[in-house]
Amino acid sequence: MAQVEKYYLPDDFYYDRKEHVWARIENGRVRVGIDMFAQQSAGTIAYIKMLPVGRTVRKGRAFGSIEAGKYIGPVKSPVNGRLAEVNQNVLDTPKLINDDPYGEGWLVVIEPSNLEEDLTDLVHGAEEIEVWLEAELKEYREKGLIEEDD
Amino acid sequence: MELGGVEPLHSQTIYHAVCHGVSSGAPDTLIILHPGAPYVCIGYHQELDKEVDVAYCERSGIPIYRRQVGGGAVYLDSDQIFFQLVVHRDRARGPVEQFAARVLEAPVRTYRQLGIDAYHRPVNDICVGDRKISGTGMARIEEAVVLVGNIIFDFNYDAMVRVLQVSSEKLRDKVYSSLRQYLTTTKRELGRDVPRDEVQRSLVRNFSDVLSAEFSSGDLTDYEVQKLKALDRLFLSKQWLYSADRRSSAVRAVKIRDGAVVSEVEHKSRGGLIRMTLSRVDGKIADVAISGDFLLGDHLDELEQQLRGKRFVEAELARTVNSFYRAHDVKMPLTEPMDFVHCILKAS
C-alpha cells in the first residue's frame, strides 16, 4: 500500500494520473473504481450512473458519472474494452465509494481489448505512485487549489 | 460575457457550450445573464416524471430543460441573475468544497455590498441566517469545471411548488411553507428592489477580485456557437429530457436548502400504514404531520408536538414515542412505538 499524506493507494493497482481512476487486473479482466483522492475531493457521493453491461468503453471516455452534493463529474475508463459487470451494490448505495473505495466501492469490470498497451501510461508500483501523488499535491498547493493544512 | 436577458434555453446551453470552448483552449469565462421567461430546470441525474408535473408545465407553456449539473428541480425566471463561471479543470482540481468556497466568496461579497449579511454555507449554498438566498451547482464538463448560481431578487414560491410533482397536497403545502421559511430573496431581506445593473457590476468586480483575474468583454467563439447549436438540439430532444438516470426511492423528498428537506414517508406496521410529512432541518424534526390506519384522536397533535425539535436518533425518538404511549395509555398492540420511530428514520 502506498501512502502520501492522508491518501492510501494500493500499490498493485494501476492509476490514471488525471482522472484518479484505479484499475486492478484480475485474470485478464480489469476491475475499476475511483481512488481515495478522487472520492475525498468529490465529497459524499449521493448518486451514480453507469453504462449497462455489454457496452463498449473507450480509454479516456466516460462510462458513468457521479453526483456528490451538487457536483457532477464523469468517471472515465482507464482501458478500452467492454463492460462485463456493473456493481449493483454501489448503484444502490453510492456511499460505498467513500467508505471502501478499493473494495466494496468498485464500479465496473471491463473485458479489455488492448490491455498491454492501455496500461503503459498508468501509474503502478509504490514508488511511482508516491512520486506522482506527491508532485500532484505539491502543484495543487502552489496553485492554491488545496489548503495548506489539507 | 454580460448577456442580459436571453431565451430560457440559452440560459442553460450557453455555459455548456463555453465548457466545450474552454476545454479546447478558450479562456476561463464568467457569464452573467438572466432568462427572459420562466422555465423549469432539472438536475442531471433526476427522473423528470418523478420531479416535475410535466402536464401542468405543458398546459402552462413553461418549458423544461435538463442541465448537466447536479441538484434538484428549480423554477427559474427573470427575477434572478445567473452567474456561470467556467474554468479549465487544471485551475479547479482538488476538493470541490474548497473550490466552491473560494469562488462563492464573490456572490457573498455582492450580497454584503447590498447590505445583506450573507455567508457561504458548505458545500455550495449561500445563506442569510438559516435561509438560503442563492442556489448553486457545479459540474465537470469535458475538461472544464463550471460553477453556476443565482442572485435571487424575488421568488415566485407559488409557481415553484406548483411545478413540482408531489405525492400529496399535504406535501405540497409543507414544501411551500418550508420554502417560505428557508428560501429568501433580496427583496424580502431589504424590503426594496435592487438595481440589476448594480448587482451585475458588483459580481464582475468581486469575481475578478476573488480569482485575481482581469476580465475582458467577449463573445462566444465560432466553435462555441457551433456547440451551442448542437446543445440546443440536444436539450430539446425527448431522449435527453426523459433520460431516467436517478434511481427511484421509496422516499419522496424535496430539498429546500443544504440541511433542510421536506419528505413524505410511509411505514407498514402490523396494524396498518403510518404516513408522515416531515421537515428535517439541520438534523432535527422541524415539523411533522402524521396520518394513517390508527386511532389516536386528539392526541395525535400532541405526539406531533413532542416530536418537533427531536434529532433523527433512534434512541431519542423511541424515548419520546414510548413516553407518549405511556402518558396516554395507548392501546395499539399492532402499531408499536418503534413503528413510528422506523417511519421517521426513513426521512433521515
XYZ file of C-alpha atoms in Angstrom:
498
model
C 0.000 0.000 0.000
C 1.409 3.367 -0.981
C 0.646 6.351 1.241
C 1.021 10.040 0.512
C -0.130 12.215 3.381
C -3.685 11.060 4.214
C -4.207 9.218 0.944
C -3.764 5.454 0.629
C -3.370 3.769 -2.753
C -2.839 0.011 -3.138
C 0.457 -0.383 -4.969
C -0.664 -3.395 -7.022
C -3.337 -1.283 -8.751
C -2.853 0.905 -11.836
C -3.902 4.572 -11.758
C -4.930 7.127 -14.361
C -2.902 10.235 -13.483
C -5.507 12.830 -14.468
C -8.713 11.038 -13.604
C -7.731 9.314 -10.346
C -9.368 6.128 -11.555
C -7.842 2.803 -10.464
C -7.625 -0.450 -12.383
C -6.914 -3.859 -10.892
C -6.045 -6.737 -13.209
C -7.926 -9.934 -12.331
C -7.322 -12.924 -14.595
C -7.181 -10.770 -17.684
C -10.197 -8.642 -16.726
C -9.987 -5.136 -15.237
C -11.876 -4.058 -12.130
C -12.243 -0.261 -11.984
C -13.020 2.306 -9.296
C -12.008 5.788 -8.177
C -9.154 6.372 -5.763
C -9.171 7.914 -2.306
C -8.085 11.334 -3.530
C -10.927 11.490 -6.067
C -13.644 10.343 -3.676
C -12.497 12.703 -0.932
C -12.298 15.600 -3.372
C -15.847 14.945 -4.564
C -17.338 14.564 -1.075
C -20.084 12.153 -0.063
C -21.335 10.521 -3.215
C -25.112 10.556 -3.474
C -25.830 9.205 -6.953
C -24.039 7.293 -9.608
C -24.957 6.422 -13.152
C -23.148 3.896 -15.297
C -23.458 2.445 -18.769
C -25.083 -1.004 -18.873
C -23.214 -4.295 -19.135
C -22.251 -5.109 -22.698
C -21.473 -1.575 -23.793
C -18.128 -0.798 -25.360
C -15.955 1.598 -23.369
C -13.010 3.596 -24.634
C -9.927 4.594 -22.717
C -10.266 8.202 -21.585
C -14.016 8.317 -22.280
C -16.734 8.383 -19.618
C -18.541 5.181 -18.691
C -20.505 6.865 -15.911
C -20.999 9.924 -13.740
C -21.084 10.621 -10.034
C -23.013 13.242 -8.081
C -21.823 14.494 -4.714
C -23.501 17.462 -3.093
C -24.428 19.436 -6.172
C -21.325 18.438 -8.118
C -21.484 16.143 -11.134
C -18.414 14.621 -12.692
C -17.651 11.935 -15.238
C -15.904 8.658 -14.471
C -13.554 7.757 -17.308
C -12.350 4.345 -18.362
C -8.642 3.551 -17.914
C -8.734 0.934 -20.692
C -10.530 0.034 -23.908
C -12.935 -2.866 -23.825
C -16.461 -3.996 -22.996
C -18.348 -3.638 -19.726
C -18.610 -7.130 -18.246
C -20.025 -6.215 -14.818
C -21.533 -3.189 -13.125
C -21.546 -3.065 -9.329
C -25.228 -3.095 -8.394
C -24.376 -2.554 -4.716
C -22.676 0.736 -5.480
C -25.629 1.855 -7.615
C -27.894 1.131 -4.656
C -25.517 2.591 -2.046
C -23.171 5.114 -3.713
C -21.542 5.971 -0.381
C -19.703 2.639 -0.631
C -17.296 4.569 -2.859
C -16.450 6.808 0.092
C -16.440 4.031 2.675
C -14.414 1.440 0.770
C -13.034 2.881 -2.486
C -10.752 -0.082 -3.238
C -13.109 -2.840 -2.093
C -16.910 -2.744 -1.985
C -16.865 0.602 -3.780
C -15.614 -0.777 -7.123
C -17.635 0.420 -10.114
C -17.282 -1.885 -13.118
C -15.363 -4.831 -14.524
C -14.106 -4.445 -18.093
C -13.143 -7.155 -20.608
C -10.143 -5.301 -22.076
C -9.434 -5.299 -25.790
C -5.928 -3.820 -25.771
C -4.729 -4.228 -22.220
C -0.979 -4.299 -22.581
C -0.849 -1.023 -24.488
C -3.519 0.646 -22.341
C -1.546 0.003 -19.167
C 1.606 1.731 -20.379
C 0.620 5.262 -19.319
C -0.955 4.245 -16.000
C 0.910 4.683 -12.710
C 1.895 1.422 -10.991
C 4.045 0.371 -8.046
C 4.605 2.058 -4.693
C 7.479 4.297 -5.716
C 5.856 5.541 -8.906
C 2.545 6.159 -7.117
C 4.205 8.171 -4.358
C 6.224 10.301 -6.778
C 3.092 11.004 -8.852
C 0.787 11.922 -5.975
C 3.372 13.944 -4.075
C 4.056 16.007 -7.191
C 0.366 16.468 -7.805
C -0.397 17.609 -4.254
C 2.576 19.987 -4.375
C 1.309 21.507 -7.621
C -2.221 21.954 -6.251
C -0.893 23.674 -3.141
C 1.269 26.006 -5.197
C -1.767 26.907 -7.290
C -3.836 27.464 -4.139
C -6.249 24.723 -5.146
C -5.964 22.917 -1.832
C -5.479 24.396 1.596
C -2.022 24.238 3.157
C -3.157 22.017 6.014
C -5.420 19.777 3.927
C -19.851 37.875 -21.113
C -22.679 40.041 -19.832
C -25.590 38.857 -21.925
C -28.633 40.372 -20.193
C -31.947 38.633 -20.881
C -31.708 35.529 -23.058
C -34.045 32.753 -24.146
C -34.645 30.288 -21.296
C -32.948 27.511 -23.263
C -29.831 29.615 -23.821
C -29.603 30.479 -20.142
C -28.571 26.808 -19.795
C -26.964 25.828 -23.087
C -24.581 28.783 -23.368
C -22.482 27.778 -20.387
C -22.432 24.163 -21.562
C -21.095 25.416 -24.921
C -18.488 27.545 -23.164
C -17.346 24.451 -21.242
C -16.528 22.854 -24.583
C -14.775 26.049 -25.662
C -12.663 26.295 -22.510
C -11.786 22.599 -22.869
C -10.435 23.438 -26.311
C -8.332 26.376 -25.247
C -10.718 29.330 -24.894
C -10.049 31.478 -21.815
C -11.809 30.945 -18.496
C -15.137 32.721 -18.777
C -17.644 34.404 -16.484
C -21.153 34.608 -17.913
C -23.820 36.805 -16.381
C -27.335 36.619 -17.755
C -30.952 36.045 -16.847
C -33.722 34.106 -18.554
C -36.233 36.251 -20.405
C -39.116 33.980 -19.414
C -39.877 31.363 -16.751
C -38.847 27.733 -17.102
C -38.130 24.659 -15.035
C -34.679 23.124 -14.873
C -33.929 19.648 -13.541
C -30.661 18.144 -12.328
C -28.588 15.826 -14.492
C -29.455 12.665 -12.571
C -33.111 13.420 -11.940
C -36.024 11.491 -13.372
C -38.296 14.081 -14.965
C -41.704 12.484 -14.328
C -40.923 11.936 -10.672
C -39.799 15.514 -10.063
C -41.905 17.787 -12.238
C -45.612 17.984 -13.089
C -44.923 17.798 -16.803
C -48.579 18.014 -17.829
C -49.044 21.214 -15.835
C -45.908 22.761 -17.337
C -47.065 21.866 -20.840
C -50.524 23.344 -20.224
C -48.953 26.495 -18.804
C -46.357 26.893 -21.540
C -43.443 26.507 -19.127
C -40.519 24.767 -20.849
C -38.434 22.189 -19.005
C -34.712 21.588 -19.545
C -32.233 19.140 -18.066
C -28.866 20.630 -17.127
C -25.618 18.699 -16.872
C -25.170 19.963 -13.325
C -26.302 18.367 -10.075
C -29.047 19.355 -7.682
C -32.817 19.324 -7.934
C -35.687 20.730 -9.955
C -35.943 24.515 -9.825
C -38.294 27.153 -11.164
C -36.291 29.967 -12.742
C -37.381 33.307 -14.119
C -36.251 36.850 -14.822
C -36.364 37.817 -11.132
C -32.903 36.301 -10.828
C -29.455 36.905 -12.272
C -27.369 33.859 -13.100
C -23.596 33.773 -12.739
C -21.840 30.949 -14.555
C -18.112 30.607 -14.102
C -16.291 28.243 -16.455
C -12.629 27.453 -15.813
C -10.263 24.839 -17.161
C -10.155 21.904 -14.766
C -6.434 22.425 -14.242
C -7.444 25.529 -12.276
C -10.163 23.741 -10.311
C -8.591 20.480 -9.197
C -8.676 19.284 -5.627
C -11.590 19.271 -3.187
C -14.855 20.501 -4.688
C -15.769 22.123 -1.387
C -12.628 24.268 -1.347
C -13.152 25.423 -4.915
C -16.783 26.293 -4.156
C -15.777 28.186 -1.012
C -13.190 30.241 -2.911
C -15.435 31.120 -5.837
C -18.642 31.719 -3.881
C -16.890 34.433 -1.919
C -17.698 36.629 -4.934
C -21.518 36.466 -4.750
C -21.293 36.531 -0.945
C -19.491 39.894 -1.233
C -22.141 41.117 -3.670
C -24.907 40.299 -1.210
C -22.964 42.033 1.557
C -22.450 45.118 -0.603
C -26.220 45.214 -0.950
C -26.478 45.232 2.843
C -27.390 41.560 3.287
C -25.373 39.578 5.825
C -24.839 36.562 3.572
C -22.382 33.741 4.120
C -21.238 30.609 2.301
C -22.782 27.506 3.782
C -20.818 24.437 2.590
C -20.936 22.748 0.220
C -22.440 25.333 -2.042
C -25.358 27.298 -0.640
C -25.307 30.985 0.181
C -27.455 31.782 3.201
C -28.651 34.607 5.403
C -29.244 33.267 8.893
C -30.858 29.896 8.287
C -32.353 30.973 4.949
C -30.887 30.184 1.552
C -30.536 33.177 -0.771
C -28.596 31.619 -3.630
C -28.622 28.152 -5.095
C -25.518 26.923 -6.837
C -24.226 23.813 -8.537
C -21.050 22.513 -10.098
C -20.064 20.099 -12.812
C -17.099 18.958 -14.745
C -17.975 19.045 -18.448
C -15.245 17.846 -20.779
C -12.033 19.467 -19.494
C -13.821 22.395 -17.851
C -15.398 22.918 -14.453
C -18.467 25.107 -14.242
C -19.991 26.681 -11.169
C -23.468 28.118 -11.687
C -25.564 30.116 -9.273
C -28.037 32.927 -8.945
C -28.743 36.189 -7.203
C -32.410 35.969 -6.249
C -34.185 39.327 -6.394
C -37.663 37.912 -5.934
C -39.087 34.416 -5.975
C -42.399 33.002 -7.121
C -42.980 30.468 -4.354
C -46.423 29.534 -5.699
C -45.027 28.724 -9.135
C -42.157 26.708 -7.672
C -44.377 24.396 -5.634
C -46.913 24.148 -8.435
C -44.461 22.778 -10.988
C -43.185 20.064 -8.643
C -44.568 16.561 -8.878
C -45.577 15.730 -5.331
C -47.279 12.681 -3.951
C -49.906 14.640 -1.987
C -51.221 18.137 -1.494
C -50.121 17.887 2.125
C -46.540 17.532 0.951
C -47.011 20.433 -1.467
C -48.260 22.622 1.391
C -45.319 21.618 3.546
C -42.833 22.316 0.756
C -44.440 25.728 0.268
C -44.205 26.663 3.935
C -40.621 25.383 4.146
C -39.650 27.334 1.041
C -41.169 30.482 2.531
C -39.273 29.844 5.733
C -35.911 28.722 4.361
C -35.566 30.452 0.983
C -35.293 34.224 0.917
C -34.645 36.969 -1.633
C -33.010 40.375 -1.785
C -36.486 41.924 -1.817
C -37.537 40.136 1.355
C -34.279 40.954 3.111
C -34.114 44.622 2.101
C -37.777 45.450 1.565
C -36.982 47.008 -1.800
C -35.906 46.213 -5.325
C -32.210 46.433 -6.112
C -30.885 47.705 -9.446
C -29.935 44.801 -11.688
C -27.009 46.625 -13.321
C -25.526 47.466 -9.921
C -25.590 43.786 -8.966
C -24.100 42.821 -12.300
C -21.192 45.243 -11.915
C -20.631 44.070 -8.368
C -20.498 40.418 -9.437
C -17.921 41.099 -12.156
C -15.765 43.112 -9.758
C -15.975 40.506 -6.994
C -15.266 37.531 -9.254
C -12.299 39.428 -10.617
C -11.022 40.033 -7.072
C -11.501 36.550 -5.653
C -9.996 34.901 -8.733
C -7.250 37.525 -9.111
C -8.287 37.730 -12.753
C -8.752 40.585 -15.196
C -11.887 40.097 -17.270
C -12.324 41.463 -20.756
C -15.658 41.506 -22.576
C -16.085 38.823 -25.164
C -18.449 36.809 -27.298
C -18.882 33.142 -27.973
C -16.169 31.782 -30.241
C -17.152 30.214 -33.568
C -16.532 26.810 -32.037
C -18.778 27.652 -29.070
C -21.516 28.888 -31.420
C -21.398 25.556 -33.266
C -21.505 23.699 -29.973
C -24.406 25.867 -28.814
C -26.479 24.855 -31.833
C -25.807 21.184 -31.145
C -26.559 21.606 -27.443
C -29.821 23.412 -28.229
C -30.895 20.388 -30.287
C -29.788 18.000 -27.542
C -31.565 19.880 -24.745
C -34.793 19.997 -26.774
C -34.727 16.262 -27.508
C -37.077 13.952 -25.608
C -34.240 11.464 -25.237
C -32.145 13.922 -23.216
C -35.047 15.309 -21.225
C -36.519 11.958 -20.291
C -33.300 10.039 -19.745
C -34.057 8.417 -16.409
C -30.859 8.070 -14.530
C -31.625 8.682 -10.931
C -32.726 5.575 -9.168
C -36.214 5.698 -7.709
C -36.558 5.994 -3.993
C -39.430 4.988 -1.743
C -38.990 8.342 -0.019
C -40.458 11.406 -1.694
C -38.304 14.336 -0.694
C -37.801 17.939 -1.741
C -34.583 19.661 -0.756
C -35.130 23.275 0.247
C -31.505 24.071 1.026
C -28.491 22.159 2.279
C -29.689 20.580 5.523
C -33.394 21.343 5.027
C -35.555 18.683 3.381
C -39.296 18.043 3.313
C -40.218 14.401 2.820
C -43.196 12.144 2.772
C -42.555 8.699 4.223
C -44.601 5.598 4.925
C -44.152 2.603 7.169
C -46.259 -0.519 7.312
C -46.889 -1.738 10.828
C -48.831 -4.913 11.580
C -51.779 -2.637 12.421
C -51.689 -0.759 9.125
C -49.985 2.095 7.351
C -48.315 5.100 9.026
C -47.748 8.173 6.844
C -45.721 11.222 7.775
C -44.887 14.518 6.142
C -41.640 15.583 7.786
C -39.498 18.694 7.660
C -35.903 17.876 8.581
C -33.802 20.923 9.305
C -30.170 20.578 10.354
C -30.633 17.049 11.644
C -33.784 17.722 13.653
C -37.521 17.358 13.097
C -38.698 20.904 12.396
C -42.267 19.799 11.735
C -44.221 16.598 11.304
C -47.767 15.714 10.280
C -48.854 12.124 10.941
C -51.748 10.189 9.469
C -52.590 6.558 8.816
C -54.562 3.487 9.830
C -54.665 4.045 13.580
C -56.751 5.887 16.142
C -55.051 8.433 18.321
C -57.755 11.088 18.138
C -56.843 14.455 19.600
C -53.635 13.014 20.999
C -52.085 12.922 17.533
C -51.384 16.659 17.671
C -49.599 16.145 20.953
C -47.372 13.409 19.540
C -46.502 15.668 16.622
C -45.706 18.475 19.031
C -43.473 16.265 21.175
C -41.518 15.070 18.143
C -40.690 18.594 16.955
C -37.107 19.517 17.728
C -36.036 15.913 18.231
C -32.948 14.624 16.417
C -33.086 11.736 13.967
C -31.601 9.421 16.563
C -33.381 6.136 17.196
C -32.973 6.140 20.985
C -34.160 9.758 21.340
C -37.186 9.164 19.149
C -38.013 5.882 20.920
C -37.961 7.632 24.309
C -40.353 10.286 23.029
C -42.855 7.889 21.475
C -42.685 5.420 24.384
C -43.313 8.250 26.810
C -46.296 9.370 24.718
C -47.722 5.816 24.697
C -47.368 5.593 28.492
C -48.809 9.051 29.193
C -51.942 8.329 27.204
C -52.121 4.621 27.924
C -52.191 3.994 24.170
C -53.532 0.540 23.319
C -52.453 -0.255 19.780
C -50.758 -3.653 20.056
C -50.286 -3.954 16.306
C -48.801 -0.479 15.920
C -45.925 -0.184 18.352
C -43.854 2.877 19.288
C -40.948 1.575 17.196
C -43.187 1.598 14.113
C -43.407 5.396 14.413
C -39.662 5.592 15.026
C -38.862 3.494 11.957
C -41.175 5.647 9.864
C -39.412 8.842 10.984
C -35.966 7.396 10.381
C -36.867 6.756 6.748
C -36.651 10.526 6.312
C -33.219 10.794 7.920
